[in-house]
Short mmCIF file of C-alpha atoms in Angstrom, two decimals:
data_model
loop_
_atom_site.label_atom_id
_atom_site.label_comp_id
_atom_site.label_asym_id
_atom_site.label_seq_id
_atom_site.Cartn_x
_atom_site.Cartn_y
_atom_site.Cartn_z
CA MET U 25 0.04 -0.08 -0.40
CA GLN U 26 1.65 2.78 -1.10
CA ILE U 27 0.57 5.97 0.05
CA ALA U 28 2.41 9.18 -1.25
CA LEU U 29 1.99 12.70 1.24
CA LEU U 30 2.88 15.11 -1.39
CA ILE U 31 4.35 18.61 -0.08
CA TYR U 32 5.90 21.88 -0.70
CA PRO U 33 7.31 25.20 1.01
CA GLY U 34 5.63 26.45 2.97
CA PHE U 35 3.27 23.20 3.69
CA THR U 36 1.25 23.28 7.33
CA SER U 37 2.71 20.16 9.08
CA LEU U 38 -0.64 19.09 11.02
CA ASP U 39 -2.31 18.40 6.95
CA ALA U 40 0.34 15.87 5.57
CA VAL U 41 1.13 14.78 10.15
CA GLY U 42 -2.66 14.14 10.86
CA PRO U 43 -2.81 11.54 7.79
CA PHE U 44 0.63 10.07 7.88
CA GLU U 45 -0.09 9.12 11.42
CA VAL U 46 -3.40 7.28 10.61
CA LEU U 47 -2.80 5.83 7.02
CA SER U 48 1.02 4.54 8.12
CA ARG U 49 -1.50 1.93 10.45
CA LEU U 50 -2.61 0.30 7.36
CA PRO U 51 -1.73 -3.28 7.08
CA ALA U 52 1.38 -3.00 4.82
CA ALA U 53 1.32 0.86 4.59
CA ASP U 54 4.39 2.22 2.77
CA ALA U 55 3.47 6.56 3.67
CA ARG U 56 6.15 8.60 2.39
CA PHE U 57 6.51 12.70 1.95
CA VAL U 58 7.14 13.29 -1.12
CA SER U 59 7.37 16.57 -2.77
CA ALA U 60 8.66 18.22 -6.47
CA GLY U 61 12.29 17.85 -6.66
CA GLY U 62 12.84 15.60 -3.42
CA GLY U 63 14.95 16.69 0.06
CA PRO U 64 13.80 18.57 2.86
CA ILE U 65 10.66 20.50 2.83
CA GLU U 66 9.77 23.56 5.49
CA ALA U 67 6.48 23.98 7.09
CA ASP U 68 4.91 27.28 7.28
CA GLN U 69 6.12 27.49 11.04
CA PRO U 70 9.58 28.08 11.96
CA ASN U 71 12.01 24.74 13.19
CA PHE U 72 9.44 22.30 10.73
CA VAL U 73 11.10 19.76 8.46
CA LEU U 74 10.30 16.86 6.92
CA PRO U 75 12.51 14.84 4.01
CA SER U 76 10.93 14.20 1.30
CA VAL U 77 11.26 12.14 -1.74
CA PRO U 78 11.16 13.10 -5.50
CA LEU U 79 7.96 12.82 -6.98
CA SER U 80 10.13 11.25 -10.04
CA GLU U 81 10.65 8.33 -7.11
CA VAL U 82 6.84 7.31 -6.53
CA THR U 83 4.71 7.49 -9.90
CA ARG U 84 2.24 4.68 -9.49
CA PRO U 85 0.83 5.25 -5.45
CA ASP U 86 -2.56 3.63 -4.44
CA LEU U 87 -3.24 6.39 -2.17
CA VAL U 88 -2.16 10.25 -3.27
CA VAL U 89 -2.97 13.06 -0.14
CA VAL U 90 -2.37 16.28 -0.82
CA ALA U 91 -1.33 18.88 2.06
CA GLY U 92 -2.46 22.55 2.16
CA GLY U 93 -0.41 25.25 2.86
CA SER U 94 0.11 29.00 3.65
CA THR U 95 2.08 29.09 -0.01
CA THR U 96 -0.21 26.72 -1.92
CA GLN U 97 -1.54 29.45 -4.23
CA GLN U 98 2.60 29.23 -5.87
CA TYR U 99 2.20 26.01 -6.90
CA LEU U 100 -1.49 26.59 -8.82
CA GLU U 101 0.65 26.79 -12.17
CA ASN U 102 3.38 24.21 -11.18
CA GLU U 103 3.68 21.89 -14.43
CA THR U 104 5.84 18.80 -12.86
CA ILE U 105 3.41 18.82 -9.18
CA LEU U 106 0.63 19.14 -11.58
CA ASP U 107 1.24 16.34 -14.09
CA TRP U 108 2.37 14.07 -11.43
CA LEU U 109 -0.92 14.46 -10.28
CA ARG U 110 -3.11 13.59 -12.95
CA THR U 111 -0.67 10.76 -13.64
CA ALA U 112 -1.09 9.52 -10.28
CA HIS U 113 -4.62 9.68 -9.97
CA GLU U 114 -5.36 7.21 -13.16
CA SER U 115 -3.78 5.01 -11.21
CA ALA U 116 -4.27 5.64 -7.30
CA ARG U 117 -7.14 4.16 -5.69
CA TRP U 118 -8.08 7.30 -3.87
CA THR U 119 -6.80 10.95 -4.11
CA THR U 120 -7.38 13.27 -1.60
CA SER U 121 -6.76 16.20 0.13
CA VAL U 122 -6.36 18.48 2.93
CA CYS U 123 -7.12 22.07 3.82
CA THR U 124 -5.86 24.59 0.82
CA GLY U 125 -4.20 21.50 -0.50
CA SER U 126 -8.00 20.63 -2.85
CA LEU U 127 -6.99 23.93 -4.96
CA LEU U 128 -3.56 21.98 -6.29
CA LEU U 129 -6.08 19.31 -7.67
CA GLY U 130 -8.93 21.74 -8.91
CA ALA U 131 -5.84 22.83 -10.68
CA ALA U 132 -4.49 19.84 -11.97
CA GLY U 133 -8.43 19.06 -13.21
CA LEU U 134 -9.57 16.28 -10.80
CA LEU U 135 -12.23 18.58 -9.34
CA THR U 136 -14.74 19.77 -12.40
CA GLY U 137 -18.27 18.81 -12.13
CA GLY U 138 -17.32 17.44 -8.79
CA ARG U 139 -18.72 19.19 -4.88
CA ALA U 140 -15.80 19.36 -3.39
CA THR U 141 -14.55 21.48 0.00
CA SER U 142 -11.48 23.24 1.75
CA HIS U 143 -9.82 25.57 3.82
CA TRP U 144 -12.67 28.01 4.72
CA CYS U 145 -10.08 30.61 3.27
CA GLU U 146 -10.17 29.26 -0.06
CA LEU U 147 -13.22 27.60 -0.31
CA GLU U 148 -14.86 29.88 -2.89
CA SER U 149 -11.53 29.43 -4.87
CA LEU U 150 -12.92 26.32 -5.84
CA ARG U 151 -15.28 27.22 -8.33
CA VAL U 152 -12.02 28.92 -10.59
CA PHE U 153 -11.87 25.04 -10.93
CA GLY U 154 -14.94 24.14 -11.69
CA ALA U 155 -16.10 22.47 -8.47
CA GLU U 156 -18.91 22.82 -6.46
CA PRO U 157 -18.12 24.48 -3.08
CA VAL U 158 -19.36 22.33 0.05
CA SER U 159 -18.57 23.32 3.23
CA GLU U 160 -18.42 19.64 4.47
CA ARG U 161 -15.97 18.26 6.87
CA VAL U 162 -15.26 14.80 4.34
CA VAL U 163 -16.65 15.38 1.37
CA VAL U 164 -15.90 12.03 -1.54
CA HIS U 165 -16.71 12.68 -4.70
CA ASP U 166 -16.26 9.24 -7.33
CA ARG U 167 -12.36 8.58 -6.37
CA VAL U 168 -11.27 12.16 -5.25
CA ILE U 169 -11.74 13.36 -1.13
CA THR U 170 -11.40 16.82 0.03
CA SER U 171 -11.09 17.60 2.67
CA ALA U 172 -11.71 21.16 5.68
CA GLY U 173 -9.22 22.83 6.87
CA VAL U 174 -5.26 21.47 8.18
CA SER U 175 -6.94 19.03 11.26
CA SER U 176 -9.28 17.43 9.53
CA GLY U 177 -7.28 15.94 8.20
CA ILE U 178 -6.93 13.07 10.31
CA ASP U 179 -11.30 12.87 10.25
CA MET U 180 -10.28 12.06 6.08
CA ALA U 181 -7.84 9.55 6.75
CA LEU U 182 -9.95 8.34 9.22
CA ARG U 183 -13.02 7.88 6.26
CA LEU U 184 -10.47 6.16 3.97
CA VAL U 185 -9.18 3.69 6.37
CA ASP U 186 -13.10 3.09 6.59
CA LEU U 187 -13.27 2.62 2.59
CA LEU U 188 -10.17 0.38 2.17
CA GLU U 189 -10.40 -1.70 5.33
CA GLY U 190 -14.01 -1.35 6.66
CA ALA U 191 -15.57 -0.49 9.79
CA GLU U 192 -13.54 -2.85 13.26
CA TYR U 193 -10.19 -1.78 11.23
CA ALA U 194 -11.24 2.00 11.43
CA GLN U 195 -12.35 1.91 14.92
CA GLY U 196 -9.04 -0.26 16.18
CA VAL U 197 -7.26 2.63 14.62
CA GLN U 198 -9.09 5.01 16.04
CA LEU U 199 -8.67 4.10 18.96
CA ALA U 200 -4.65 3.18 18.53
CA ILE U 201 -5.19 7.22 18.58
CA GLU U 202 -7.32 7.36 21.22
CA TYR U 203 -9.20 10.34 19.13
CA ASP U 204 -12.15 10.72 21.66
CA PRO U 205 -11.92 14.99 20.36
CA GLN U 206 -12.49 17.29 23.41
CA PRO U 207 -11.58 20.90 21.70
CA PRO U 208 -12.84 22.67 25.33
CA TYR U 209 -14.65 25.42 22.49
CA ASP U 210 -16.79 24.48 20.03
CA ALA U 211 -15.68 27.18 17.91
CA GLY U 212 -13.99 24.84 15.66
CA SER U 213 -16.08 25.61 11.78
CA MET U 214 -16.86 29.30 10.68
CA ALA U 215 -20.75 28.52 11.21
CA LYS U 216 -20.12 27.77 14.83
CA ALA U 217 -17.32 30.30 16.34
CA PRO U 218 -18.86 33.64 17.54
CA GLN U 219 -18.99 36.06 14.95
CA ALA U 220 -16.71 37.93 17.23
CA VAL U 221 -13.64 35.31 16.32
CA ALA U 222 -15.20 34.92 13.00
CA GLU U 223 -13.98 38.19 11.78
CA MET U 224 -10.76 38.74 13.67
CA VAL U 225 -9.49 35.12 12.28
CA ARG U 226 -10.31 36.55 8.95
CA GLY U 227 -9.13 39.57 9.14
CA VAL U 228 -5.76 38.17 10.29
CA PHE U 229 -5.65 35.61 7.35
CA LYS U 230 -6.71 38.48 5.16
CA GLU U 231 -3.41 40.40 6.45
CA HIS U 232 -0.72 37.51 6.25
CA TYR U 233 -1.85 35.56 3.78
CA GLY U 234 -3.47 38.48 0.53
CA PRO U 235 -6.34 37.32 -1.49
CA SER U 236 -7.86 34.52 -1.72
CA TRP U 237 -7.42 32.31 -5.23
CA ALA U 238 -10.39 33.42 -6.31
CA GLU U 239 -9.72 37.11 -5.49
CA VAL U 240 -6.67 36.99 -7.39
CA GLN U 241 -8.46 35.35 -10.82
CA SER U 242 -11.21 37.86 -9.89
CA ALA U 243 -8.80 41.28 -9.67
CA LYS U 244 -6.97 39.61 -13.32
CA THR U 245 -10.45 39.33 -15.26
CA ASP U 246 -11.41 43.00 -13.86
CA MET P 9 6.94 32.86 24.31
CA GLN P 10 10.01 29.46 24.44
CA ILE P 11 8.29 25.81 23.28
CA ALA P 12 10.09 22.84 23.89
CA LEU P 13 8.83 20.02 22.34
CA LEU P 14 10.92 17.03 24.11
CA ILE P 15 11.16 13.98 21.22
CA TYR P 16 13.62 10.79 20.92
CA PRO P 17 14.03 8.45 18.48
CA GLY P 18 10.46 6.13 18.22
CA PHE P 19 8.61 9.55 19.43
CA THR P 20 4.82 8.82 17.31
CA SER P 21 4.60 11.74 14.93
CA LEU P 22 1.12 13.57 15.35
CA ASP P 23 1.80 13.49 19.69
CA ALA P 24 4.62 16.19 18.39
CA VAL P 25 3.16 17.31 15.53
CA GLY P 26 -0.23 18.61 16.96
CA PRO P 27 1.15 20.51 19.98
CA PHE P 28 3.15 22.51 17.43
CA GLU P 29 1.00 23.67 15.14
CA VAL P 30 -1.23 24.35 17.69
CA LEU P 31 0.97 26.45 20.26
CA SER P 32 3.68 27.50 17.29
CA ARG P 33 -0.34 30.53 16.61
CA LEU P 34 0.73 31.53 20.24
CA PRO P 35 1.79 35.16 20.03
CA ALA P 36 5.63 35.51 19.64
CA ALA P 37 5.80 31.39 19.50
CA ASP P 38 9.13 30.34 19.46
CA ALA P 39 8.61 26.54 19.06
CA ARG P 40 11.12 23.63 18.67
CA PHE P 41 11.49 20.59 18.85
CA VAL P 42 14.52 19.67 21.46
CA SER P 43 16.21 16.09 21.89
CA ALA P 44 18.73 14.99 24.75
CA GLY P 45 22.22 14.76 21.34
CA GLY P 46 19.83 17.49 19.47
CA GLY P 47 19.94 16.39 15.45
CA PRO P 48 17.73 14.18 13.23
CA ILE P 49 15.16 12.37 14.93
CA GLU P 50 13.06 9.42 14.10
CA ALA P 51 9.34 8.67 15.08
CA ASP P 52 8.35 5.27 15.68
CA GLN P 53 6.85 4.89 11.66
CA PRO P 54 9.05 4.42 8.75
CA ASN P 55 9.83 8.10 6.86
CA PHE P 56 9.05 10.28 9.12
CA VAL P 57 12.45 12.93 10.54
CA LEU P 58 12.55 15.59 12.67
CA PRO P 59 14.71 18.06 13.54
CA SER P 60 15.95 18.68 16.89
CA VAL P 61 18.28 20.67 19.32
CA PRO P 62 20.07 19.51 21.79
CA LEU P 63 18.46 20.43 26.00
CA SER P 64 21.41 22.04 26.98
CA GLU P 65 20.27 24.70 24.41
CA VAL P 66 16.90 25.18 25.75
CA THR P 67 17.32 26.03 28.88
CA ARG P 68 14.56 27.65 29.76
CA PRO P 69 11.72 27.31 28.04
CA ASP P 70 7.86 28.69 29.21
CA LEU P 71 6.34 25.67 27.88
CA VAL P 72 8.00 22.01 28.32
CA VAL P 73 5.53 19.26 25.96
CA VAL P 74 6.30 15.58 26.12
CA ALA P 75 5.48 13.77 23.40
CA GLY P 76 5.21 10.10 23.91
CA GLY P 77 5.83 7.08 21.60
CA SER P 78 6.25 3.61 21.16
CA THR P 79 9.62 4.06 22.75
CA THR P 80 9.29 5.77 25.88
CA GLN P 81 10.40 2.99 28.41
CA GLN P 82 13.09 3.40 26.88
CA TYR P 83 13.80 6.76 28.53
CA LEU P 84 12.38 6.41 31.37
CA GLU P 85 16.43 6.71 33.66
CA ASN P 86 17.69 8.84 30.92
CA GLU P 87 19.29 11.15 33.56
CA THR P 88 19.93 13.28 30.51
CA ILE P 89 16.46 14.14 29.86
CA LEU P 90 14.83 13.65 33.57
CA ASP P 91 17.52 15.94 34.69
CA TRP P 92 16.15 18.62 31.91
CA LEU P 93 12.53 17.74 32.75
CA ARG P 94 13.51 18.54 36.64
CA THR P 95 14.88 22.07 35.68
CA ALA P 96 13.21 23.10 33.11
CA HIS P 97 9.88 22.69 35.17
CA GLU P 98 11.53 24.69 37.97
CA SER P 99 11.31 27.51 35.69
CA ALA P 100 8.44 27.24 32.94
CA ARG P 101 5.00 28.48 33.50
CA TRP P 102 3.33 25.37 32.26
CA THR P 103 4.96 21.81 31.60
CA THR P 104 2.68 19.27 29.31
CA SER P 105 2.37 16.03 27.49
CA VAL P 106 0.42 13.15 25.57
CA CYS P 107 0.12 10.40 25.37
CA THR P 108 2.82 7.72 27.04
CA GLY P 109 5.02 11.24 27.49
CA SER P 110 3.42 11.57 30.91
CA LEU P 111 5.78 8.60 32.23
CA LEU P 112 8.53 10.62 31.61
CA LEU P 113 6.87 13.13 33.47
CA GLY P 114 6.23 10.92 36.04
CA ALA P 115 10.17 9.48 36.53
CA ALA P 116 11.23 13.15 36.95
CA GLY P 117 8.91 12.96 39.94
CA LEU P 118 6.76 15.40 38.07
CA LEU P 119 3.58 14.36 38.93
CA THR P 120 4.21 12.87 42.35
CA GLY P 121 0.44 12.75 44.15
CA GLY P 122 -1.41 14.35 41.42
CA ARG P 123 -4.12 13.01 39.68
CA ALA P 124 -2.38 12.61 35.83
CA THR P 125 -3.80 10.65 32.68
CA SER P 126 -1.66 8.61 29.71
CA HIS P 127 -2.51 6.52 26.35
CA TRP P 128 -4.72 3.77 27.62
CA CYS P 129 -1.88 1.21 27.54
CA GLU P 130 -0.11 3.26 30.29
CA LEU P 131 -2.36 4.66 32.19
CA GLU P 132 -1.83 1.99 34.71
CA SER P 133 2.08 2.29 35.12
CA LEU P 134 1.48 6.54 36.21
CA ARG P 135 1.31 4.46 39.42
CA VAL P 136 4.81 2.69 40.08
CA PHE P 137 5.16 7.43 39.94
CA GLY P 138 2.86 7.63 42.56
CA ALA P 139 -0.08 8.98 40.84
CA GLU P 140 -3.71 8.69 40.09
CA PRO P 141 -4.61 8.46 37.24
CA VAL P 142 -7.75 9.03 35.38
CA SER P 143 -9.00 8.28 32.68
CA GLU P 144 -9.82 12.02 30.79
CA ARG P 145 -9.00 13.65 27.74
CA VAL P 146 -6.69 16.35 29.42
CA VAL P 147 -6.15 16.47 33.56
CA VAL P 148 -4.65 20.07 34.93
CA HIS P 149 -2.65 19.80 37.88
CA ASP P 150 -0.68 22.64 38.93
CA ARG P 151 1.54 23.63 36.24
CA VAL P 152 1.52 19.93 34.91
CA ILE P 153 -1.19 19.57 31.90
CA THR P 154 -1.44 15.75 30.93
CA SER P 155 -3.17 13.97 28.58
CA ALA P 156 -4.73 11.28 26.72
CA GLY P 157 -3.10 8.87 23.67
CA VAL P 158 -1.66 10.69 20.42
CA SER P 159 -4.67 12.52 18.74
CA SER P 160 -4.80 14.32 22.53
CA GLY P 161 -2.20 16.83 22.38
CA ILE P 162 -4.25 18.84 19.89
CA ASP P 163 -7.30 19.66 22.59
CA MET P 164 -4.48 19.75 25.45
CA ALA P 165 -2.66 22.79 23.12
CA LEU P 166 -5.83 24.13 22.99
CA ARG P 167 -6.66 23.62 26.67
CA LEU P 168 -3.31 25.53 26.93
CA VAL P 169 -3.79 28.17 25.16
CA ASP P 170 -7.13 28.88 26.36
CA LEU P 171 -5.26 29.50 29.62
CA LEU P 172 -2.27 31.38 28.63
CA GLU P 173 -4.57 33.79 26.34
CA GLY P 174 -8.01 33.64 26.93
CA ALA P 175 -10.96 32.00 25.02
CA GLU P 176 -11.29 34.67 21.94
CA TYR P 177 -7.75 33.87 21.47
CA ALA P 178 -8.01 30.28 21.86
CA GLN P 179 -11.53 29.97 19.54
CA GLY P 180 -9.43 31.68 17.46
CA VAL P 181 -6.63 29.00 17.33
CA GLN P 182 -9.70 26.42 16.33
CA LEU P 183 -10.80 28.30 13.73
CA ALA P 184 -7.53 28.63 11.88
CA ILE P 185 -6.98 25.23 11.79
CA GLU P 186 -10.54 24.14 11.17
CA TYR P 187 -10.89 21.84 14.48
CA ASP P 188 -14.16 20.53 13.57
CA PRO P 189 -13.58 17.56 14.69
CA GLN P 190 -16.23 14.79 12.75
CA PRO P 191 -14.49 11.34 13.34
CA PRO P 192 -16.74 8.71 11.49
CA TYR P 193 -17.10 6.53 14.71
CA ASP P 194 -17.49 7.10 18.15
CA ALA P 195 -15.01 4.74 19.31
CA GLY P 196 -11.78 6.41 20.13
CA SER P 197 -12.02 5.63 24.04
CA MET P 198 -11.51 2.05 25.78
CA ALA P 199 -14.92 3.33 27.04
CA LYS P 200 -16.38 4.54 23.68
CA ALA P 201 -15.24 1.57 21.39
CA PRO P 202 -16.94 -2.06 20.86
CA GLN P 203 -15.08 -4.41 22.75
CA ALA P 204 -14.53 -6.87 20.02
CA VAL P 205 -12.55 -3.78 18.68
CA ALA P 206 -10.41 -2.80 22.42
CA GLU P 207 -9.55 -6.75 22.20
CA MET P 208 -8.10 -6.67 18.57
CA VAL P 209 -6.41 -3.27 20.07
CA ARG P 210 -5.46 -4.22 22.92
CA GLY P 211 -3.74 -7.89 21.79
CA VAL P 212 -2.01 -5.65 18.87
CA PHE P 213 -0.44 -3.29 21.31
CA LYS P 214 0.54 -6.29 23.57
CA GLU P 215 2.37 -8.03 20.62
CA HIS P 216 3.73 -4.93 18.91
CA TYR P 217 5.10 -2.73 22.13
CA GLY P 218 5.32 -5.60 24.95
CA PRO P 219 4.00 -5.83 28.96
CA SER P 220 3.27 -2.01 30.68
CA TRP P 221 5.76 -0.44 32.55
CA ALA P 222 3.62 -0.88 35.50
CA GLU P 223 3.93 -4.77 34.67
CA VAL P 224 8.15 -4.88 33.36
CA GLN P 225 8.37 -2.97 37.25
CA SER P 226 5.79 -5.85 39.19
CA ALA P 227 7.70 -8.58 36.96
CA LYS P 228 10.52 -7.43 38.60
CA THR P 229 9.64 -7.67 41.75
CA ASP P 230 8.55 -10.77 41.97
#
């Protein structure tokens, strides 16, 4: 079971590591991080670096997971990555994304005409790629699974384990990582967060990361 | 805000990365992985390596997070680590653990007489260190916070953000990482998992990781 987790400079650490932790527990799992050129890849927070192998060395993975990050927009026209995604998807059992990773699936043409999700900050940008954005935690469409922001990769990966190995195995993995979530607040989505918090975080994101991909494209057209 | 996340060969990736992702979002956060000797540290799953700085370079962290792993028992008599924990705890605002990381806090003498938790597979072992084991997700006692298995570090870190920066900030971080957990099953604790699954996973753990620390100590006494 070859599992390729695609990362790039500026990826978000938990986007990649949540699914890694879960999917490494599949039978005969061979999970590895892959990147355009291979080598150590820095995350979007300082002091976090993961080793990776070049895309050219993992051409027929069984599972593909694309991590999101603060820099995803910079890779949406990277043909090395997009070509690899298209080719890998032809033979993969499942092609998946966490957070803004779904923009890369969209740019590769893998979401056209389908329902998909992303981090709330880029959810509307999925329309640029002909997808229907839906505000759900995990969205399964055809052989593609997209999931919401950062921490959603854990839920997505458990869903994937369920699809591949069935309920008992998926529950076993959940128990192994003791995933019985109890956040101190119920503020983890735009619909649930208090309005003042939602506005504050939207402002911080706008300031740190700039306009969404949809806004960038719309500005080009004007 | 200096944040030291203690890892060692055989640590569990999500134990360390869940809190890293959350705590890196604290104001003026300087989060880094630390290990006895520094350098790259391999996790308990293949193909996962994190860079670390030596313990000697981070002597007065504001926050300490100790990750669990498959190999924690091997470090319970490692005086380099235990001495560092004792010294760091003297000046730290909070000393915390994820999963079996609490055994290291116990071995350093930081849990004596207090309530504490751990991964279910080592929960009873906390008694060896004079702590009262409690099956809760996150346990706050004095300036020490222990949390349950692997994924619990996300909940623990959000609780810590709440204690340090208040509700609005903690909710903001939760929304930034879109932590609105929706696992496909409700099987993430020993109390909630179907009995057959609990027995299966207990068996797998026993086979892979051997006896718990409490069992090891009890066998020595016999």
